[in-house]
Amino acid sequence: MPRFRAEDLRQIGYQLFQAAGCTVEDAAAVVDHLVESNLFGHDSHGVLRYYEYTLAIREGRFQPQAQPEIVQERACTAVVDGNGALGQVGATFATNLAIQKAKQHGVATVVLRNTSHIGRAGAYPLLAARSGMMAQILVNAGHLGYQIAPFGGLDGRLSTNPLAFAAPRRQDPPIMLDMTTSVVAEGKIRVAINRGDKVPEGWIIDAQGNPSTDPNDFRKDPPGAILPLGGPVSHKGYGLSIMVELLGGALSGQGCAAGERSMVSNGVLLTVYSIPHFSDLETYYDEVETMIDYVKSSRTASGFKEILLPGEPEFRSAQGRERAGIEVDETTWTRIKDEMLNFGVDPGQWVPE
Amino acid sequence: MPRFRPEVLLEIGCELFVAAGCTPSDARTVVDHLVESNLFGHDSHGVIRYPEYMRAIREGRYQARADPEVVQDTPCTAVVDARGALGQIGAHFATELAIEKAQKQGVASVSLRNTCHIGRVGAYPLMAARAGTMAQVFANGGHFGGQVVPFGGIDGRLCTDPLAFAAPRREADPILLDMTTSVVAEGKVRVASYRGEEVPQGWLIDSEGYPTRDPKAFRADPPGSILPLGGVAAHKGYGMAFMVELLGGSLSGQGCTRGAPVVASNGVLLTVHHIESFTDLETYYDEVESLLEHVRSSRLAPGFEEILVPGEPEFRSARQRQSTGIEVDDKTWSMIREELQHFGINSEHWKPE
């Protein structure tokens, strides 16, 4: 399989997206996000999207030149309309705005609509944590919502409604939580279908509401559904999902789950906290490090070698892949090269290692 | 079992707490919170606490009269040191402050420390929702934390780290989510232990990390632990516990889990959002109602008679108990009467129905 240095994949992406009509900054927002997905080990959200996005641009479904716009603003709040900009462009804009406002005022909430898919929700709190701040993001899918059953129900009525959170550490990568409020993300069901694998008990039910381990049940007609997070206490995952709908969907103006089958845009709410407005920064770091030492002092469960922090698996993968390079499958690399040619970029200078 | 109208329990409580030294309005705050717990069906957090609080006040562990103080203040943020006030008084103060700031600024976050136990965390977002705003609260146990294992570990290192959320509806009770980020609250394990019942699979492990259904294993020496929320995806509950520790514990100055044997005070962060700073109020209500209609249109899972909105079980219980009265077990009633006698209050006119 072709293998590239992360930096080379970024340069390829910058050239491609700039040729497709993005500004330098917008190309960076999209490309840095996608390459980071590969670094974190989430290849399904990585550079394989290069050709998908540029194809959408060629077909006029994505607007490379669209610029997000602030449509309502107060000192510590804003409503951003992405004006159809690429998701990463809209969400990076909204995040930078929230960071800037929170630095000044202590806390800030920015909501975002009309910006297609924003990608990994965890990327945006991480931007805030890298600026020394804490952030929480809640992301719904607007009026889309047919994948997750409500507690007590057996038809899909909600989407996977992720939430993410990140907080800085003194000298180490941030703490980062990035999770769906369903048992599992839809992508993992799709991967299991493609591989012909079964899924673990407790992920899905079939169209009649019976527990199933066959991922194809999710896609049948009539379709099955993914369960909310929580197993025997899945009213909690259901409740979290409703929270994401109301904060991410209703406050952003993108709207809440209404059964639509294709997504126009995520609805997003991001809240950023400036630590010094609440606590002395050194005290904060001391508390965090003491907690981490204490949590890690637990004996490990059988099958575990160590206790990892939220986000640690991703940062370890990134360290490894920064050194070893990122593998890109042949199909993806061929299609990226085709897209470069489509936009008049010579792929010849990029040779896998 | 003696049964009382809620107003009678309120009257008894107010007399008791005023006799113990609280101001009439502080007494009302504490008593309203406790009786509402009974109304919501959470008897373990209800008037059963009257005698417990009285004893703590007499023994000097709780301060009947303490004035919460704002120690750090900006237009959208504040840090409140409750100076040892009863938890409900500190949290009520912080919540009113956050609502007022959010109504002016669009969003506000107030953190709170040094206030003992705040009781049901859902009570505070509910205050915000009743004032027409949306709120999230995160509450840790300060340096306390030996009940819940980290993902991949077998020793208790975190506490049940609850979070809660509430949002208003047009003409119905608010949506209310009030949950621990562990599978279950510690109180439920205690109740099972008192009753000599087994707990469901997936709640507990014993001190060696083996799954157990014996609630006594949790209190054994060496102790067992509660599992994080999520079952097959327990890394999510674990990650949310970190979010609660960091937002509630570190931003409040109460600190994060490090193995202290008792809770000195909850560490709390409350974030309130003012709806009209983000979206038109009528649009918001329309979105919420169509979301709930969509969710309820699902067929029912076996064993369910209807799909409920988060918080609906509590509000239904409250309506029923408003009319039928609240049952108080004999032991609790006799302990309450002893406290009344202790303060020289004639309890004769408060008779069970």
Short mmCIF file of N, CA, C and O in Angstrom, two decimals, chain B residues 199-258:
data_model
loop_
_atom_site.label_atom_id
_atom_site.label_comp_id
_atom_site.label_asym_id
_atom_site.label_seq_id
_atom_site.Cartn_x
_atom_site.Cartn_y
_atom_site.Cartn_z
N VAL B 199 -28.30 -6.82 42.52
CA VAL B 199 -28.35 -5.75 41.53
C VAL B 199 -28.22 -6.37 40.14
O VAL B 199 -27.70 -7.48 40.01
N PRO B 200 -28.70 -5.68 39.11
CA PRO B 200 -28.57 -6.24 37.75
C PRO B 200 -27.10 -6.43 37.35
O PRO B 200 -26.22 -5.71 37.85
N GLN B 201 -26.89 -7.39 36.47
CA GLN B 201 -25.57 -7.59 35.88
C GLN B 201 -25.12 -6.29 35.20
O GLN B 201 -25.93 -5.60 34.60
N GLY B 202 -23.83 -5.99 35.32
CA GLY B 202 -23.33 -4.82 34.60
C GLY B 202 -23.23 -3.56 35.44
O GLY B 202 -22.78 -2.53 34.95
N TRP B 203 -23.68 -3.65 36.70
CA TRP B 203 -23.56 -2.48 37.59
C TRP B 203 -22.20 -2.47 38.30
O TRP B 203 -21.56 -1.43 38.41
N LEU B 204 -21.82 -3.65 38.82
CA LEU B 204 -20.72 -3.71 39.80
C LEU B 204 -19.66 -4.73 39.43
O LEU B 204 -19.94 -5.73 38.77
N ILE B 205 -18.43 -4.48 39.93
CA ILE B 205 -17.42 -5.54 40.00
C ILE B 205 -16.95 -5.63 41.45
O ILE B 205 -17.08 -4.67 42.21
N ASP B 206 -16.44 -6.80 41.83
CA ASP B 206 -15.92 -6.93 43.19
C ASP B 206 -14.48 -6.41 43.24
O ASP B 206 -13.95 -5.92 42.25
N SER B 207 -13.84 -6.54 44.40
CA SER B 207 -12.52 -5.93 44.58
C SER B 207 -11.45 -6.55 43.69
O SER B 207 -10.39 -5.98 43.49
N GLU B 208 -11.72 -7.74 43.16
CA GLU B 208 -10.75 -8.35 42.25
C GLU B 208 -11.12 -8.13 40.78
O GLU B 208 -10.48 -8.67 39.88
N GLY B 209 -12.18 -7.38 40.55
CA GLY B 209 -12.53 -7.04 39.18
C GLY B 209 -13.53 -7.98 38.54
O GLY B 209 -13.82 -7.86 37.35
N TYR B 210 -14.07 -8.93 39.31
CA TYR B 210 -15.05 -9.86 38.73
C TYR B 210 -16.46 -9.27 38.80
O TYR B 210 -16.82 -8.66 39.80
N PRO B 211 -17.25 -9.47 37.72
CA PRO B 211 -18.63 -9.00 37.74
C PRO B 211 -19.36 -9.61 38.93
O PRO B 211 -19.17 -10.79 39.24
N THR B 212 -20.17 -8.83 39.62
CA THR B 212 -20.93 -9.37 40.74
C THR B 212 -22.32 -8.75 40.76
O THR B 212 -22.52 -7.63 40.26
N ARG B 213 -23.28 -9.50 41.34
CA ARG B 213 -24.63 -8.95 41.52
C ARG B 213 -24.91 -8.72 42.99
O ARG B 213 -26.02 -8.35 43.36
N ASP B 214 -23.89 -8.91 43.83
CA ASP B 214 -24.06 -8.72 45.27
C ASP B 214 -23.71 -7.28 45.64
O ASP B 214 -22.55 -6.89 45.60
N PRO B 215 -24.72 -6.47 46.02
CA PRO B 215 -24.43 -5.07 46.31
C PRO B 215 -23.48 -4.88 47.49
O PRO B 215 -22.84 -3.85 47.62
N LYS B 216 -23.39 -5.92 48.36
CA LYS B 216 -22.50 -5.80 49.52
C LYS B 216 -21.03 -5.78 49.09
O LYS B 216 -20.18 -5.30 49.82
N ALA B 217 -20.75 -6.31 47.89
CA ALA B 217 -19.37 -6.31 47.41
C ALA B 217 -18.83 -4.89 47.28
O ALA B 217 -17.63 -4.64 47.43
N PHE B 218 -19.75 -3.94 47.04
CA PHE B 218 -19.34 -2.55 46.85
C PHE B 218 -18.78 -1.95 48.14
O PHE B 218 -17.90 -1.10 48.11
N ARG B 219 -19.30 -2.44 49.28
CA ARG B 219 -18.89 -1.89 50.58
C ARG B 219 -17.94 -2.81 51.32
O ARG B 219 -17.63 -2.58 52.49
N ALA B 220 -17.54 -3.91 50.68
CA ALA B 220 -16.68 -4.88 51.36
C ALA B 220 -15.29 -4.27 51.57
O ALA B 220 -14.99 -3.20 51.06
N ASP B 221 -14.45 -4.96 52.32
CA ASP B 221 -13.08 -4.50 52.52
C ASP B 221 -12.15 -5.60 52.04
O ASP B 221 -12.12 -6.66 52.67
N PRO B 222 -11.40 -5.43 50.97
CA PRO B 222 -11.35 -4.27 50.08
C PRO B 222 -12.63 -4.13 49.26
O PRO B 222 -13.27 -5.12 48.97
N PRO B 223 -12.95 -2.88 48.87
CA PRO B 223 -14.25 -2.63 48.24
C PRO B 223 -14.31 -2.96 46.75
O PRO B 223 -13.29 -2.96 46.07
N GLY B 224 -15.52 -3.22 46.27
CA GLY B 224 -15.76 -3.32 44.83
C GLY B 224 -16.03 -1.93 44.26
O GLY B 224 -15.88 -0.93 44.96
N SER B 225 -16.45 -1.90 43.01
CA SER B 225 -16.66 -0.61 42.35
C SER B 225 -17.84 -0.65 41.39
O SER B 225 -18.25 -1.71 40.93
N ILE B 226 -18.34 0.55 41.09
CA ILE B 226 -19.39 0.71 40.08
C ILE B 226 -18.71 0.91 38.72
O ILE B 226 -17.62 1.49 38.65
N LEU B 227 -19.34 0.43 37.66
CA LEU B 227 -18.77 0.57 36.32
C LEU B 227 -19.21 1.87 35.67
O LEU B 227 -20.28 2.41 35.99
N PRO B 228 -18.38 2.39 34.76
CA PRO B 228 -18.80 3.60 34.03
C PRO B 228 -19.96 3.29 33.09
O PRO B 228 -20.11 2.15 32.66
N LEU B 229 -20.76 4.29 32.77
CA LEU B 229 -21.87 4.14 31.84
C LEU B 229 -21.38 3.64 30.48
O LEU B 229 -20.35 4.09 30.00
N GLY B 230 -22.14 2.72 29.87
CA GLY B 230 -21.84 2.39 28.48
C GLY B 230 -21.81 0.92 28.14
O GLY B 230 -21.87 0.57 26.98
N GLY B 231 -21.67 0.04 29.16
CA GLY B 231 -21.61 -1.38 28.85
C GLY B 231 -20.49 -1.68 27.89
O GLY B 231 -19.32 -1.43 28.19
N VAL B 232 -20.85 -2.16 26.67
CA VAL B 232 -19.83 -2.46 25.66
C VAL B 232 -19.04 -1.22 25.24
O VAL B 232 -17.99 -1.32 24.63
N ALA B 233 -19.54 -0.04 25.55
CA ALA B 233 -18.85 1.19 25.15
C ALA B 233 -18.57 2.04 26.40
O ALA B 233 -18.80 3.24 26.42
N ALA B 234 -18.03 1.39 27.45
CA ALA B 234 -17.86 2.08 28.74
C ALA B 234 -16.77 3.15 28.69
O ALA B 234 -16.66 3.96 29.61
N HIS B 235 -15.97 3.16 27.63
CA HIS B 235 -14.99 4.27 27.51
C HIS B 235 -15.73 5.60 27.37
O HIS B 235 -15.17 6.65 27.69
N LYS B 236 -16.98 5.56 26.94
CA LYS B 236 -17.75 6.81 26.80
C LYS B 236 -18.17 7.37 28.16
O LYS B 236 -18.04 8.56 28.41
N GLY B 237 -18.67 6.49 29.04
CA GLY B 237 -19.02 6.94 30.38
C GLY B 237 -17.78 7.46 31.11
O GLY B 237 -17.83 8.48 31.81
N TYR B 238 -16.68 6.74 30.92
CA TYR B 238 -15.40 7.13 31.52
C TYR B 238 -14.98 8.52 31.02
O TYR B 238 -14.60 9.40 31.79
N GLY B 239 -15.09 8.73 29.72
CA GLY B 239 -14.73 10.03 29.14
C GLY B 239 -15.62 11.15 29.66
O GLY B 239 -15.16 12.25 29.95
N MET B 240 -16.91 10.85 29.81
CA MET B 240 -17.82 11.88 30.33
C MET B 240 -17.51 12.20 31.79
O MET B 240 -17.64 13.34 32.22
N ALA B 241 -17.08 11.19 32.55
CA ALA B 241 -16.69 11.45 33.95
C ALA B 241 -15.51 12.43 33.97
O ALA B 241 -15.47 13.34 34.81
N PHE B 242 -14.59 12.28 33.04
CA PHE B 242 -13.47 13.24 32.95
C PHE B 242 -13.98 14.64 32.65
O PHE B 242 -13.52 15.62 33.22
N MET B 243 -14.93 14.72 31.73
CA MET B 243 -15.49 16.03 31.38
C MET B 243 -16.11 16.67 32.63
O MET B 243 -15.90 17.86 32.89
N VAL B 244 -16.83 15.89 33.42
CA VAL B 244 -17.47 16.42 34.62
C VAL B 244 -16.41 16.82 35.66
O VAL B 244 -16.51 17.88 36.29
N GLU B 245 -15.39 15.98 35.83
CA GLU B 245 -14.31 16.32 36.77
C GLU B 245 -13.64 17.64 36.39
O GLU B 245 -13.38 18.49 37.24
N LEU B 246 -13.37 17.80 35.10
CA LEU B 246 -12.62 18.97 34.66
C LEU B 246 -13.47 20.23 34.71
O LEU B 246 -13.02 21.27 35.19
N LEU B 247 -14.71 20.14 34.22
CA LEU B 247 -15.56 21.34 34.23
C LEU B 247 -16.03 21.64 35.65
O LEU B 247 -15.94 22.76 36.12
N GLY B 248 -16.56 20.60 36.34
CA GLY B 248 -17.12 20.84 37.67
C GLY B 248 -16.05 21.01 38.74
O GLY B 248 -16.14 21.90 39.58
N GLY B 249 -15.03 20.16 38.70
CA GLY B 249 -14.03 20.16 39.77
C GLY B 249 -12.96 21.22 39.63
O GLY B 249 -12.68 21.97 40.56
N SER B 250 -12.36 21.30 38.43
CA SER B 250 -11.21 22.20 38.34
C SER B 250 -11.63 23.65 38.16
O SER B 250 -10.98 24.55 38.69
N LEU B 251 -12.70 23.93 37.43
CA LEU B 251 -13.08 25.34 37.24
C LEU B 251 -13.71 25.95 38.49
O LEU B 251 -13.73 27.17 38.65
N SER B 252 -14.22 25.10 39.39
CA SER B 252 -14.83 25.62 40.61
C SER B 252 -13.80 25.86 41.71
O SER B 252 -14.07 26.53 42.70
N GLY B 253 -12.61 25.26 41.55
CA GLY B 253 -11.62 25.33 42.63
C GLY B 253 -11.86 24.30 43.72
O GLY B 253 -11.12 24.24 44.69
N GLN B 254 -12.92 23.48 43.58
CA GLN B 254 -13.13 22.43 44.58
C GLN B 254 -12.15 21.29 44.37
O GLN B 254 -11.84 20.55 45.28
N GLY B 255 -11.62 21.19 43.17
CA GLY B 255 -10.61 20.18 42.86
C GLY B 255 -11.18 18.92 42.25
O GLY B 255 -12.39 18.71 42.24
N CYS B 256 -10.27 18.07 41.75
CA CYS B 256 -10.65 16.85 41.06
C CYS B 256 -10.31 15.64 41.92
O CYS B 256 -9.56 15.72 42.88
N THR B 257 -10.87 14.49 41.51
CA THR B 257 -10.71 13.25 42.25
C THR B 257 -9.24 12.93 42.54
O THR B 257 -8.39 13.03 41.65
N ARG B 258 -8.94 12.62 43.79
CA ARG B 258 -7.61 12.17 44.15
C ARG B 258 -7.66 11.20 45.33
O ARG B 258 -6.66 10.99 46.02
#
